[in-house]
């Protein structure tokens, strides 16, 4: 059997071309040499049909042989990666191998985010398949980053036939496993409680989840891990899939009748039916896959490095982001220019580097009911122009940032009165409202153009170094008022392309701008967004204790630098919980750090503490963002203490963070077993002067102080002596 093999430093990926051009998946795992074709076992299986050409050989069936890119119609009855129908509604496809090629460098995808790399850092493999009956050609693209052990996948479909077809399902990546008993780790949630981790067995009948909300969603994150049963943070095999896409998606994992597992991901197939006329092409978004046999921590390190160096772009990719103060939880909509300046002045005095003016600065925006769409500053409310406000803030020695929500419109706005057809609404139906706003149809270029011009006008007039780009509702009533296109899947995909177009234009026209993504917190926290915005507001929940869980889940697939995280007021506005300023800062520092309260309300002692926190963040920034991040406690097991650490690349330095989240009378001591240290070295704790050996810290652990009361935090800096 002819094979196509891709090698990374520690992994091998192989497919095989069977007689008659069937493309089989042979292997994805630890690096190896040679052909894996003898792993296949051919057996006559009842009710598993055979391709016409080989009908005498009843042991050949696509229904149980591992497929590289399964399609519906060739006898495989498992959930396919590809499904299409013709103009008469007939579902059929039979993709056979035509050719393949390999070239240096990493492919990119028109209009979509993609992993990028220098020519010498990556190579691309393309495999061309063809459906003879329709002439539809499918190119499977693989981007291989050998040093990182990452392989990306994306699919191009070209209608090289004479008749229109409808793409019913075009997944971006699919993996078949011949054998094995796996767990799936996935990250579910809700608004203000995103990315909780759940580890469940992959079973017969399988599981499927995703988003049909228009954004990748708070509810299910497009990052998943398939792990061997025995896999832990430290040991074991695991495969990751991260979807670089910020819209509707779907993930499936299923064990089939012969105990084989299929795992796959792509754009939501439900209501997709993407029309493809002769000559037209469709590009699927990209999935970044990684495998390691060294456990979950290692898999996270691969994704952290991938996203930091090969997904995030721009000036702020590698440099420290400014410590910011955001006025949202300090004022909500209720502020004047002079209140804003009071908050900013105090923040500047304590060392904060950037002031971010959140929602409420434009149009008639005094509450959620009006103003979205009218991106001109409300000078009456602010008491001055935006540029005057920005200058005053710059005079305090701070940068200035602004909140926007470009994809939305209120019915009570000039924009809606002028262009009611620009909002998604279905004729004859009352639209479903979300936060009293409607979604603008970003699948239409003229809509994106208009909003872009309005927003960039502000950026040209005033000195603005940062934008927080928000999106605050799930999308409903999908209907485009022009172009005759009423296909849900097509509009929703074009909508996401419109959002990416907006972001691409914004970051190109203003290359020094730092853009932070946001979707009611972390409702669009995905690797696609991170291509345009190197950080994302992680959650609308700023409670430090809840944030431990949210940030812990987020860390599996995303780097710490991507996590927008702020110290807010107590009692916390989302939970009513009160925890110390120290604990709030320890948690918020494990991210792109800032404050979200009026610092004037603090006591003098607390203000001094804030000064110290900002100093500490600046001192530790490199370790926090460039160091290796380790989850040291399994939060699903409800430990009494949560702990995580950052270890320098040379392993000689560690910042250990601990928060006790439960207390008991006469309690046993909790020991935190560290990871990633040099076993033979001694480490000195800077805060206490105590010495520990690396081996002891990793096998016995660090004793958590036994104290009265919960929610205490400790941050210890260990340095090799
Ligand atoms: C939701 C965001 O997540 C908040 O931080 C804040 O910006 C509000 N929107 C403003 O409307």
mmCIF file of N, CA and C and ligand atoms in Angstrom, residues 328 333 358-359 365 403 435 468 470 472 518-521 537 540 596, ligand 1:
data_model
loop_
_atom_site.group_PDB
_atom_site.id
_atom_site.type_symbol
_atom_site.label_atom_id
_atom_site.label_comp_id
_atom_site.label_asym_id
_atom_site.label_seq_id
_atom_site.Cartn_x
_atom_site.Cartn_y
_atom_site.Cartn_z
ATOM 1 N N UNK A 328 -15.825 49.418 33.778
ATOM 2 C CA UNK A 328 -17.160 48.797 33.712
ATOM 3 C C UNK A 328 -17.731 48.511 35.100
ATOM 4 N N UNK A 333 -23.027 51.957 33.221
ATOM 5 C CA UNK A 333 -23.302 53.008 32.230
ATOM 6 C C UNK A 333 -23.294 54.422 32.840
ATOM 7 N N UNK A 358 -15.170 51.697 29.023
ATOM 8 C CA UNK A 358 -16.039 50.599 28.588
ATOM 9 C C UNK A 358 -17.338 51.159 28.010
ATOM 10 N N UNK A 359 -18.331 50.322 27.933
ATOM 11 C CA UNK A 359 -19.626 50.628 27.324
ATOM 12 C C UNK A 359 -20.226 51.944 27.863
ATOM 13 N N UNK A 365 -26.310 56.049 24.748
ATOM 14 C CA UNK A 365 -26.058 54.786 25.442
ATOM 15 C C UNK A 365 -25.964 54.995 26.953
ATOM 16 N N UNK A 403 -14.024 50.623 24.454
ATOM 17 C CA UNK A 403 -14.889 49.455 24.239
ATOM 18 C C UNK A 403 -15.731 49.664 22.978
ATOM 19 N N UNK A 435 -30.345 40.978 25.179
ATOM 20 C CA UNK A 435 -29.885 42.227 25.816
ATOM 21 C C UNK A 435 -30.504 43.450 25.130
ATOM 22 N N UNK A 468 -11.445 47.081 23.143
ATOM 23 C CA UNK A 468 -12.071 45.846 23.655
ATOM 24 C C UNK A 468 -13.264 45.586 22.751
ATOM 25 N N UNK A 470 -16.407 43.646 21.900
ATOM 26 C CA UNK A 470 -17.390 42.824 22.610
ATOM 27 C C UNK A 470 -18.441 42.265 21.639
ATOM 28 N N UNK A 472 -22.489 40.713 22.466
ATOM 29 C CA UNK A 472 -23.277 40.373 23.647
ATOM 30 C C UNK A 472 -24.612 39.682 23.434
ATOM 31 N N UNK A 518 -13.823 39.840 23.288
ATOM 32 C CA UNK A 518 -14.765 39.705 24.396
ATOM 33 C C UNK A 518 -16.100 39.280 23.793
ATOM 34 N N UNK A 519 -16.824 38.452 24.516
ATOM 35 C CA UNK A 519 -18.168 38.106 24.071
ATOM 36 C C UNK A 519 -18.941 37.819 25.346
ATOM 37 N N UNK A 520 -19.404 38.909 25.993
ATOM 38 C CA UNK A 520 -19.987 38.727 27.314
ATOM 39 C C UNK A 520 -19.012 37.926 28.152
ATOM 40 N N UNK A 521 -17.742 38.378 28.181
ATOM 41 C CA UNK A 521 -16.670 37.580 28.778
ATOM 42 C C UNK A 521 -16.161 36.603 27.747
ATOM 43 N N UNK A 537 -11.115 38.815 27.021
ATOM 44 C CA UNK A 537 -11.684 38.924 28.372
ATOM 45 C C UNK A 537 -12.283 37.559 28.707
ATOM 46 N N UNK A 540 -17.127 37.172 32.341
ATOM 47 C CA UNK A 540 -17.763 38.281 33.057
ATOM 48 C C UNK A 540 -17.803 38.002 34.556
ATOM 49 N N UNK A 596 -10.536 46.448 37.762
ATOM 50 C CA UNK A 596 -11.866 46.812 37.277
ATOM 51 C C UNK A 596 -12.713 47.271 38.468
HETATM 52 C C1 LIG B 1 -19.961 42.445 28.469
HETATM 53 C C2 LIG B 1 -18.502 42.454 28.824
HETATM 54 O O1 LIG B 1 -18.019 41.172 29.027
HETATM 55 C C3 LIG B 1 -18.300 43.354 30.020
HETATM 56 O O2 LIG B 1 -16.971 43.309 30.456
HETATM 57 C C4 LIG B 1 -18.694 44.747 29.629
HETATM 58 O O3 LIG B 1 -17.834 45.226 28.642
HETATM 59 C C5 LIG B 1 -20.133 44.766 29.145
HETATM 60 N N1 LIG B 1 -20.379 43.780 28.129
HETATM 61 C C6 LIG B 1 -20.491 46.131 28.621
HETATM 62 O O4 LIG B 1 -21.731 46.154 28.048
#
